[in-house]
Structure formats: C-alpha cells, structure tokens
PDB file of C-alpha atoms in Angstrom:
ATOM      1  CA  ALA A   1       6.077   0.184  29.637  1.00  0.00           C
ATOM      2  CA  ARG A   2       4.787   3.080  27.538  1.00  0.00           C
ATOM      3  CA  GLU A   3       8.205   2.997  25.060  1.00  0.00           C
ATOM      4  CA  ALA A   4       7.764  -0.763  25.090  1.00  0.00           C
ATOM      5  CA  ALA A   5       4.515  -0.552  23.923  1.00  0.00           C
ATOM      6  CA  GLY A   6       5.362   1.887  21.121  1.00  0.00           C
ATOM      7  CA  ALA A   7       8.244  -0.461  19.952  1.00  0.00           C
ATOM      8  CA  LEU A   8       5.426  -3.324  19.561  1.00  0.00           C
ATOM      9  CA  MET A   9       3.397  -1.336  17.609  1.00  0.00           C
ATOM     10  CA  ARG A  10       6.160  -0.447  15.169  1.00  0.00           C
ATOM     11  CA  LEU A  11       7.054  -4.099  14.992  1.00  0.00           C
ATOM     12  CA  ALA A  12       3.466  -4.748  13.911  1.00  0.00           C
ATOM     13  CA  LEU A  13       3.732  -2.382  11.027  1.00  0.00           C
ATOM     14  CA  ALA A  14       7.522  -3.530  10.173  1.00  0.00           C
ATOM     15  CA  LEU A  15       6.080  -7.372   9.861  1.00  0.00           C
ATOM     16  CA  TYR A  16       3.426  -6.055   7.415  1.00  0.00           C
ATOM     17  CA  TYR A  17       5.398  -3.671   5.304  1.00  0.00           C
ATOM     18  CA  GLY A  18       9.055  -5.292   5.733  1.00  0.00           C
ATOM     19  CA  PRO A  19      10.490  -8.407   3.992  1.00  0.00           C
ATOM     20  CA  ALA A  20       9.541 -11.174   6.213  1.00  0.00           C
ATOM     21  CA  PRO A  21       7.469 -13.638   4.549  1.00  0.00           C
ATOM     22  CA  VAL A  22       3.752 -13.741   5.334  1.00  0.00           C
ATOM     23  CA  PRO A  23       3.532 -17.098   6.944  1.00  0.00           C
ATOM     24  CA  GLU A  24       6.583 -15.913   9.101  1.00  0.00           C
ATOM     25  CA  ALA A  25       5.118 -12.690   9.574  1.00  0.00           C
ATOM     26  CA  ILE A  26       1.649 -14.065  10.722  1.00  0.00           C
ATOM     27  CA  ARG A  27       3.306 -16.585  13.185  1.00  0.00           C
ATOM     28  CA  ARG A  28       5.434 -13.667  15.005  1.00  0.00           C
ATOM     29  CA  ALA A  29       2.504 -11.234  14.874  1.00  0.00           C
ATOM     30  CA  GLU A  30       0.122 -14.047  16.347  1.00  0.00           C
ATOM     31  CA  GLU A  31       2.822 -14.689  19.176  1.00  0.00           C
ATOM     32  CA  THR A  32       3.234 -11.173  20.000  1.00  0.00           C
ATOM     33  CA  LEU A  33      -0.492 -10.510  20.060  1.00  0.00           C
ATOM     34  CA  ALA A  34      -0.824 -13.336  22.663  1.00  0.00           C
ATOM     35  CA  ARG A  35       1.685 -11.818  24.794  1.00  0.00           C
ATOM     36  CA  ALA A  36       0.127  -8.244  24.590  1.00  0.00           C
ATOM     37  CA  GLN A  37      -3.477  -9.107  25.984  1.00  0.00           C
ATOM     38  CA  GLY A  38      -4.528  -6.369  28.109  1.00  0.00           C
ATOM     39  CA  ASN A  39      -2.509  -3.699  26.154  1.00  0.00           C
ATOM     40  CA  ARG A  40      -5.460  -2.508  23.828  1.00  0.00           C
ATOM     41  CA  VAL A  41      -3.477  -0.324  21.591  1.00  0.00           C
ATOM     42  CA  VAL A  42      -0.943  -2.861  20.855  1.00  0.00           C
ATOM     43  CA  GLU A  43      -3.510  -5.454  20.338  1.00  0.00           C
ATOM     44  CA  SER A  44      -5.222  -3.098  17.790  1.00  0.00           C
ATOM     45  CA  THR A  45      -2.027  -2.658  15.763  1.00  0.00           C
ATOM     46  CA  PHE A  46      -1.135  -6.436  15.465  1.00  0.00           C
ATOM     47  CA  LEU A  47      -4.763  -7.234  14.569  1.00  0.00           C
ATOM     48  CA  VAL A  48      -4.667  -4.650  11.635  1.00  0.00           C
ATOM     49  CA  SER A  49      -1.283  -6.117  10.671  1.00  0.00           C
ATOM     50  CA  LEU A  50      -2.620  -9.493  10.667  1.00  0.00           C
ATOM     51  CA  ALA A  51      -5.420  -8.314   8.584  1.00  0.00           C
ATOM     52  CA  GLY A  52      -3.190  -6.979   5.911  1.00  0.00           C
ATOM     53  CA  LEU A  53      -0.982 -10.001   5.951  1.00  0.00           C
ATOM     54  CA  HIS A  54      -3.929 -12.581   5.592  1.00  0.00           C
ATOM     55  CA  ALA A  55      -5.193 -10.274   2.550  1.00  0.00           C
ATOM     56  CA  MET A  56      -2.071 -10.867   0.791  1.00  0.00           C
ATOM     57  CA  ALA A  57      -2.556 -14.627   1.284  1.00  0.00           C
ATOM     58  CA  GLY A  58      -5.897 -14.228  -0.417  1.00  0.00           C
ATOM     59  CA  ARG A  59      -8.110 -14.883   2.844  1.00  0.00           C
ATOM     60  CA  PHE A  60     -10.156 -11.532   2.514  1.00  0.00           C
ATOM     61  CA  GLU A  61     -13.024 -12.421   4.758  1.00  0.00           C
ATOM     62  CA  GLU A  62     -10.488 -13.166   7.768  1.00  0.00           C
ATOM     63  CA  ALA A  63      -8.579  -9.937   6.718  1.00  0.00           C
ATOM     64  CA  ARG A  64     -12.014  -7.857   7.036  1.00  0.00           C
ATOM     65  CA  GLU A  65     -12.728  -9.537  10.342  1.00  0.00           C
ATOM     66  CA  LEU A  66      -9.356  -8.866  11.909  1.00  0.00           C
ATOM     67  CA  PHE A  67      -9.385  -5.362  10.704  1.00  0.00           C
ATOM     68  CA  ALA A  68     -12.703  -4.505  12.000  1.00  0.00           C
ATOM     69  CA  ARG A  69     -11.522  -5.898  15.438  1.00  0.00           C
ATOM     70  CA  GLY A  70      -8.679  -3.608  15.575  1.00  0.00           C
ATOM     71  CA  GLU A  71     -10.265  -0.484  14.326  1.00  0.00           C
ATOM     72  CA  ALA A  72     -12.886  -0.942  16.830  1.00  0.00           C
ATOM     73  CA  ILE A  73     -10.406  -0.883  19.625  1.00  0.00           C
ATOM     74  CA  VAL A  74      -8.883   2.308  18.548  1.00  0.00           C
ATOM     75  CA  GLU A  75     -12.244   4.010  17.727  1.00  0.00           C
ATOM     76  CA  GLU A  76     -13.330   3.097  21.259  1.00  0.00           C
ATOM     77  CA  LEU A  77     -10.147   4.503  22.834  1.00  0.00           C
ATOM     78  CA  GLY A  78     -10.386   7.691  20.690  1.00  0.00           C
ATOM     79  CA  PHE A  79      -7.182   7.514  18.891  1.00  0.00           C
ATOM     80  CA  LYS A  80      -8.116   9.463  15.847  1.00  0.00           C
ATOM     81  CA  VAL A  81      -4.731   9.593  13.998  1.00  0.00           C
ATOM     82  CA  TRP A  82      -4.143   5.881  14.462  1.00  0.00           C
ATOM     83  CA  LEU A  83      -7.631   5.180  13.277  1.00  0.00           C
ATOM     84  CA  ALA A  84      -7.121   7.513  10.333  1.00  0.00           C
ATOM     85  CA  GLY A  85      -3.678   5.714   9.523  1.00  0.00           C
ATOM     86  CA  PHE A  86      -5.432   2.423   9.720  1.00  0.00           C
ATOM     87  CA  SER A  87      -7.475   3.332   6.424  1.00  0.00           C
ATOM     88  CA  MET A  88      -4.246   2.586   4.423  1.00  0.00           C
ATOM     89  CA  VAL A  89      -4.343  -1.053   5.290  1.00  0.00           C
ATOM     90  CA  ALA A  90      -8.018  -1.102   5.063  1.00  0.00           C
ATOM     91  CA  GLY A  91      -7.494   0.221   1.280  1.00  0.00           C
ATOM     92  CA  ASP A  92      -4.708  -2.529   0.746  1.00  0.00           C
ATOM     93  CA  ILE A  93      -7.043  -5.192   1.840  1.00  0.00           C
ATOM     94  CA  GLU A  94      -9.710  -3.997  -0.565  1.00  0.00           C
ATOM     95  CA  LEU A  95      -7.348  -3.171  -3.483  1.00  0.00           C
ATOM     96  CA  LEU A  96      -6.003  -6.826  -3.416  1.00  0.00           C
ATOM     97  CA  ALA A  97      -9.402  -8.121  -3.335  1.00  0.00           C
ATOM     98  CA  GLY A  98     -10.321  -6.124  -6.389  1.00  0.00           C
ATOM     99  CA  GLU A  99     -12.960  -3.864  -4.535  1.00  0.00           C
ATOM    100  CA  PHE A 100     -11.797  -0.288  -5.616  1.00  0.00           C
ATOM    101  CA  ALA A 101     -14.879   1.417  -4.425  1.00  0.00           C
ATOM    102  CA  ALA A 102     -14.263  -0.108  -1.055  1.00  0.00           C
ATOM    103  CA  ALA A 103     -10.875   0.769  -0.892  1.00  0.00           C
ATOM    104  CA  GLU A 104     -11.714   4.290  -1.789  1.00  0.00           C
ATOM    105  CA  ALA A 105     -14.523   4.667   0.978  1.00  0.00           C
ATOM    106  CA  HIS A 106     -11.905   3.641   3.752  1.00  0.00           C
ATOM    107  CA  LEU A 107      -9.209   5.991   2.434  1.00  0.00           C
ATOM    108  CA  ARG A 108     -11.644   8.949   1.954  1.00  0.00           C
ATOM    109  CA  ARG A 109     -12.672   8.439   5.690  1.00  0.00           C
ATOM    110  CA  GLY A 110      -8.955   8.582   6.599  1.00  0.00           C
ATOM    111  CA  TYR A 111      -8.299  11.505   4.452  1.00  0.00           C
ATOM    112  CA  GLU A 112     -11.041  13.478   5.768  1.00  0.00           C
ATOM    113  CA  ALA A 113     -10.414  12.778   9.266  1.00  0.00           C
ATOM    114  CA  LEU A 114      -6.766  13.655   8.852  1.00  0.00           C
ATOM    115  CA  GLU A 115      -7.622  16.865   6.916  1.00  0.00           C
ATOM    116  CA  GLY A 116      -9.903  18.019   9.779  1.00  0.00           C
ATOM    117  CA  MET A 117      -7.177  17.661  12.447  1.00  0.00           C
ATOM    118  CA  GLY A 118      -4.562  19.341  10.380  1.00  0.00           C
ATOM    119  CA  GLU A 119      -2.480  16.376  10.053  1.00  0.00           C
ATOM    120  CA  ARG A 120      -0.213  16.507   7.087  1.00  0.00           C
ATOM    121  CA  THR A 121       2.392  13.659   7.207  1.00  0.00           C
ATOM    122  CA  LEU A 122      -0.104  10.691   7.107  1.00  0.00           C
ATOM    123  CA  LEU A 123      -2.067  12.760   4.729  1.00  0.00           C
ATOM    124  CA  SER A 124       0.425  12.826   2.094  1.00  0.00           C
ATOM    125  CA  THR A 125       0.279   9.069   1.868  1.00  0.00           C
ATOM    126  CA  VAL A 126      -3.369   8.579   2.238  1.00  0.00           C
ATOM    127  CA  SER A 127      -3.566  11.086  -0.651  1.00  0.00           C
ATOM    128  CA  ALA A 128      -1.287   8.919  -2.741  1.00  0.00           C
ATOM    129  CA  LYS A 129      -3.124   5.736  -2.186  1.00  0.00           C
ATOM    130  CA  LEU A 130      -6.340   7.638  -2.957  1.00  0.00           C
ATOM    131  CA  ALA A 131      -5.041   8.624  -6.248  1.00  0.00           C
ATOM    132  CA  GLY A 132      -4.264   5.202  -7.093  1.00  0.00           C
ATOM    133  CA  THR A 133      -7.667   3.896  -6.376  1.00  0.00           C
ATOM    134  CA  ALA A 134      -9.275   6.938  -8.380  1.00  0.00           C
ATOM    135  CA  TYR A 135      -7.141   5.849 -11.404  1.00  0.00           C
ATOM    136  CA  ALA A 136      -8.049   2.316 -11.118  1.00  0.00           C
ATOM    137  CA  GLN A 137     -11.624   3.360 -11.351  1.00  0.00           C
ATOM    138  CA  GLY A 138     -10.869   5.651 -14.328  1.00  0.00           C
ATOM    139  CA  HIS A 139     -11.350   8.863 -12.444  1.00  0.00           C
ATOM    140  CA  GLU A 140      -8.571  10.776 -13.754  1.00  0.00           C
ATOM    141  CA  GLU A 141      -9.280  14.327 -12.586  1.00  0.00           C
ATOM    142  CA  GLU A 142      -9.659  12.968  -9.079  1.00  0.00           C
ATOM    143  CA  ALA A 143      -6.537  10.872  -9.489  1.00  0.00           C
ATOM    144  CA  GLU A 144      -4.406  13.891 -10.565  1.00  0.00           C
ATOM    145  CA  ARG A 145      -6.018  15.958  -7.746  1.00  0.00           C
ATOM    146  CA  PHE A 146      -4.938  13.479  -4.949  1.00  0.00           C
ATOM    147  CA  ALA A 147      -1.334  13.016  -6.807  1.00  0.00           C
ATOM    148  CA  ALA A 148      -0.924  16.741  -6.758  1.00  0.00           C
ATOM    149  CA  THR A 149      -1.863  16.775  -2.974  1.00  0.00           C
ATOM    150  CA  SER A 150       0.553  14.160  -2.066  1.00  0.00           C
ATOM    151  CA  GLU A 151       3.413  15.751  -4.044  1.00  0.00           C
ATOM    152  CA  GLN A 152       2.675  19.011  -2.360  1.00  0.00           C
ATOM    153  CA  LEU A 153       2.639  17.560   1.354  1.00  0.00           C
ATOM    154  CA  ALA A 154       5.281  14.773   0.878  1.00  0.00           C
ATOM    155  CA  GLY A 155       8.753  15.576   2.541  1.00  0.00           C
ATOM    156  CA  LEU A 156      11.809  14.308   0.917  1.00  0.00           C
ATOM    157  CA  LYS A 157      12.291  11.393   3.311  1.00  0.00           C
ATOM    158  CA  ASP A 158       8.608  10.598   3.165  1.00  0.00           C
ATOM    159  CA  VAL A 159       9.562   7.586   0.731  1.00  0.00           C
ATOM    160  CA  VAL A 160       6.132   5.958   0.607  1.00  0.00           C
ATOM    161  CA  SER A 161       4.417   9.234  -0.717  1.00  0.00           C
ATOM    162  CA  GLN A 162       7.104  10.003  -2.989  1.00  0.00           C
ATOM    163  CA  ILE A 163       6.691   6.505  -4.459  1.00  0.00           C
ATOM    164  CA  GLY A 164       3.107   6.614  -4.568  1.00  0.00           C
ATOM    165  CA  TRP A 165       2.294   9.839  -6.509  1.00  0.00           C
ATOM    166  CA  ARG A 166       5.025   9.169  -9.121  1.00  0.00           C
ATOM    167  CA  VAL A 167       3.362   5.802  -9.728  1.00  0.00           C
ATOM    168  CA  VAL A 168      -0.114   7.220 -10.416  1.00  0.00           C
ATOM    169  CA  ARG A 169       1.261  10.036 -12.519  1.00  0.00           C
ATOM    170  CA  ALA A 170       3.351   7.699 -14.513  1.00  0.00           C
ATOM    171  CA  LYS A 171       0.397   5.576 -15.447  1.00  0.00           C
ATOM    172  CA  MET A 172      -1.639   8.783 -16.434  1.00  0.00           C
ATOM    173  CA  LEU A 173       0.894  10.145 -18.595  1.00  0.00           C
ATOM    174  CA  ALA A 174       1.407   6.946 -20.404  1.00  0.00           C
ATOM    175  CA  ARG A 175      -2.278   6.698 -20.813  1.00  0.00           C
ATOM    176  CA  GLN A 176      -2.090  10.093 -22.354  1.00  0.00           C
ATOM    177  CA  GLY A 177       0.551   9.211 -24.552  1.00  0.00           C
ATOM    178  CA  SER A 178       3.561  11.008 -22.978  1.00  0.00           C
ATOM    179  CA  PHE A 179       5.619   7.790 -22.699  1.00  0.00           C
ATOM    180  CA  GLU A 180       9.096   9.613 -22.031  1.00  0.00           C
ATOM    181  CA  ASP A 181       7.786  11.422 -18.973  1.00  0.00           C
ATOM    182  CA  ALA A 182       5.905   8.519 -17.823  1.00  0.00           C
ATOM    183  CA  GLU A 183       8.869   6.291 -18.022  1.00  0.00           C
ATOM    184  CA  GLU A 184      11.058   8.841 -16.111  1.00  0.00           C
ATOM    185  CA  LEU A 185       8.625   9.065 -13.195  1.00  0.00           C
ATOM    186  CA  ALA A 186       8.222   5.335 -13.243  1.00  0.00           C
ATOM    187  CA  ARG A 187      11.836   4.741 -13.022  1.00  0.00           C
ATOM    188  CA  ALA A 188      12.193   7.370 -10.310  1.00  0.00           C
ATOM    189  CA  ALA A 189       9.424   5.607  -8.505  1.00  0.00           C
ATOM    190  CA  LEU A 190      11.411   2.023  -8.831  1.00  0.00           C
ATOM    191  CA  GLU A 191      14.627   3.645  -7.720  1.00  0.00           C
ATOM    192  CA  LEU A 192      12.924   4.923  -4.469  1.00  0.00           C
ATOM    193  CA  ALA A 193      11.293   1.618  -3.767  1.00  0.00           C
ATOM    194  CA  GLU A 194      14.505  -0.326  -4.349  1.00  0.00           C
ATOM    195  CA  ARG A 195      16.119   1.818  -1.419  1.00  0.00           C
ATOM    196  CA  THR A 196      13.463   0.203   0.882  1.00  0.00           C
ATOM    197  CA  ASP A 197      12.943  -3.489   2.021  1.00  0.00           C
ATOM    198  CA  ASN A 198       9.151  -3.362   1.191  1.00  0.00           C
ATOM    199  CA  LEU A 199       8.990  -6.134  -1.520  1.00  0.00           C
ATOM    200  CA  SER A 200       5.510  -5.339  -2.299  1.00  0.00           C
ATOM    201  CA  SER A 201       6.198  -1.723  -3.123  1.00  0.00           C
ATOM    202  CA  GLN A 202       9.336  -2.816  -5.221  1.00  0.00           C
ATOM    203  CA  GLY A 203       7.066  -5.125  -7.010  1.00  0.00           C
ATOM    204  CA  SER A 204       4.186  -2.527  -7.576  1.00  0.00           C
ATOM    205  CA  ALA A 205       6.853  -0.217  -8.991  1.00  0.00           C
ATOM    206  CA  LEU A 206       7.850  -2.708 -11.323  1.00  0.00           C
ATOM    207  CA  LEU A 207       4.410  -3.325 -12.291  1.00  0.00           C
ATOM    208  CA  THR A 208       4.094   0.459 -13.017  1.00  0.00           C
ATOM    209  CA  LEU A 209       7.300   0.538 -15.005  1.00  0.00           C
ATOM    210  CA  ALA A 210       6.156  -2.533 -17.015  1.00  0.00           C
ATOM    211  CA  GLU A 211       2.549  -1.000 -17.811  1.00  0.00           C
ATOM    212  CA  VAL A 212       4.276   2.178 -18.996  1.00  0.00           C
ATOM    213  CA  LEU A 213       6.548   0.263 -21.325  1.00  0.00           C
ATOM    214  CA  GLU A 214       3.848  -1.903 -22.697  1.00  0.00           C
ATOM    215  CA  ALA A 215       1.648   1.305 -23.470  1.00  0.00           C
ATOM    216  CA  ALA A 216       4.763   2.661 -25.251  1.00  0.00           C
ATOM    217  CA  GLY A 217       4.841  -0.696 -27.586  1.00  0.00           C
ATOM    218  CA  ARG A 218       7.964  -1.966 -25.551  1.00  0.00           C
ATOM    219  CA  SER A 219       6.496  -5.256 -24.530  1.00  0.00           C
ATOM    220  CA  ASP A 220       9.582  -7.032 -24.978  1.00  0.00           C
ATOM    221  CA  GLU A 221      11.137  -4.902 -21.990  1.00  0.00           C
ATOM    222  CA  ALA A 222       8.011  -5.025 -20.158  1.00  0.00           C
ATOM    223  CA  GLY A 223       7.975  -8.938 -19.699  1.00  0.00           C
ATOM    224  CA  PRO A 224      11.227  -9.214 -17.581  1.00  0.00           C
ATOM    225  CA  LEU A 225      10.070  -6.620 -15.281  1.00  0.00           C
ATOM    226  CA  LEU A 226       6.651  -8.508 -14.542  1.00  0.00           C
ATOM    227  CA  ASP A 227       8.961 -11.551 -14.046  1.00  0.00           C
ATOM    228  CA  ARG A 228      11.005  -9.557 -11.454  1.00  0.00           C
ATOM    229  CA  ALA A 229       7.732  -8.272  -9.734  1.00  0.00           C
ATOM    230  CA  GLY A 230       6.264 -11.687  -9.502  1.00  0.00           C
ATOM    231  CA  GLU A 231       9.608 -12.877  -7.765  1.00  0.00           C
ATOM    232  CA  LEU A 232       9.450 -10.145  -5.247  1.00  0.00           C
ATOM    233  CA  PHE A 233       5.797 -10.780  -4.622  1.00  0.00           C
ATOM    234  CA  VAL A 234       6.537 -14.514  -4.110  1.00  0.00           C
ATOM    235  CA  ARG A 235       9.263 -13.760  -1.617  1.00  0.00           C
ATOM    236  CA  LYS A 236       7.060 -11.913   0.345  1.00  0.00           C
ATOM    237  CA  GLY A 237       4.371 -14.156   0.300  1.00  0.00           C
ATOM    238  CA  ASN A 238       1.981 -11.676  -1.353  1.00  0.00           C
ATOM    239  CA  VAL A 239       0.338 -14.669  -3.427  1.00  0.00           C
ATOM    240  CA  VAL A 240      -2.364 -12.346  -4.703  1.00  0.00           C
ATOM    241  CA  ALA A 241      -0.236  -9.758  -6.206  1.00  0.00           C
ATOM    242  CA  ALA A 242       2.150 -12.464  -7.678  1.00  0.00           C
ATOM    243  CA  GLU A 243      -0.921 -14.377  -9.284  1.00  0.00           C
ATOM    244  CA  ARG A 244      -1.684 -10.845 -10.909  1.00  0.00           C
ATOM    245  CA  ALA A 245       1.828 -10.444 -12.273  1.00  0.00           C
ATOM    246  CA  ARG A 246       1.786 -13.916 -13.852  1.00  0.00           C
ATOM    247  CA  GLY A 247      -1.474 -13.157 -15.452  1.00  0.00           C
ATOM    248  CA  LEU A 248      -0.028  -9.883 -17.020  1.00  0.00           C
ATOM    249  CA  ARG A 249       3.157 -11.883 -18.006  1.00  0.00           C
ATOM    250  CA  ALA A 250       0.998 -14.455 -19.634  1.00  0.00           C
ATOM    251  CA  ARG A 251      -0.996 -11.753 -21.534  1.00  0.00           C
ATOM    252  CA  LEU A 252       2.044 -10.224 -22.780  1.00  0.00           C
ATOM    253  CA  ALA A 253       3.226 -13.771 -23.958  1.00  0.00           C
ATOM    254  CA  VAL A 254       0.075 -14.330 -26.253  1.00  0.00           C
TER     255      VAL A 254
END
C-alpha cells in the first residue's frame, strides 16, 4: 500500500509536468483523487497538481483554493520536505497570474525550510525559480545570487535546475549586452528542455532564446521561436502562457 501510494503521488506530478493536455490531466487527476479518499498524502499531492493545472487554464482563484487545501494536509501531517517542495507549484501559479511578489513569497518559504533542513536537491530547483522571480521584478543582484546557488547545487541529472539557472542568467547577460554568451546559455537551456516531455519548460526555454535574440536586434529570428513556443503551450493546454507568447509575437510584428 505504501509503494502504491508513492506511485500515485508521482503520477500526480507527472500529470502536471508531463505532456498530458490540461483537460485530460485534470480529468485523470480528479478520477484518481476520488479513489484516493482516505489517503491524505495522496490527496494532498493531487490537490496541488490540480491547482497547477487549473492555473494553466487561467482559473487562478480555483487554483489557489485547491493549493491551500493540499498544503494544509501536508502541513498538518508534518511532512516538511513535501510542504517546501509544493512551494514550486505555488510559485508557478502566481507567476502565471502575474503576481511576482506572491510567487517570491511562496518560494522564499520553501527555500528557507529546505535550507534549514540541510536539503540540497530540491533547494537547487527552488533557487532557480527564485532567481526567475527576482529577475522578473528587476532585482538583478538577487537573481544572480539565487542562480549561482542553483548552479552550485544542481547535479548533472537535475535537468529542471540546469535549465532554470541558465534561463535566468541568459536573460541577465542579454540585458547587460553580452549577447553571444546569453545566446549560448539560452540554446543550452533549450537543448536540455527538449530532452524532456515537459512542454511548458520547452516553451519557456524558447521564449528565453527569443528574448535574447530580440535584445540582440535579431527580431526576425525571434518570431519563429515565439510561434513554436505558442504551439507547445497550446498542446499542453497552458492557455495563459500561450496567450503571452501570442502577445510577444504580435509586438514583434508591429
């Protein structure tokens, strides 16, 4: 029973991070959640997964309510590592909603909890996400600090972190005018993302490369990348990210 529960918890995360389109992923998650009643750890993971999926569809209030329910369960059970890990989904929800400060607050709580426990594996990924939220708010020193922490802690097989710190540093280098180095990092992040089946990660890496090329005055090359990113977001059902990609593409066309 314990092993079965562990598999179900990972299924919840696979539905969120994997290629299953959002409507299908929500249906499967809700079906499994209904069967998991009574197993509170499994329930919490599916609630959090559903929260992230609803955020992709633009239903942010529902996403926040689902996340709060899932978070409350693991907090009550005292599962500190899972609770800190959930901060990454909370951060995703608020980033999609455009609430960067709220995303940072969730991620900082996760970071501080993991750091206090001496946990390093999840900490590398949370650090990368914190770097992204800091960059989005124009806090470049903090963005660099968290990106450096992620780079230092990330193992070679930690693809999510390896993508994350490269994406942030590529944007920062482009903003500083170091376009060649920025492009190299952005393309490396994209190559790593394309080895996975995380469509949103692939799309985000394409957006980063497009941002770098646009900053370098190569908007004609950036446009097709934005088109590809939009197509990937549509395939996942991440309508919020797809709309942003379309908006960036429209701006280039002006």
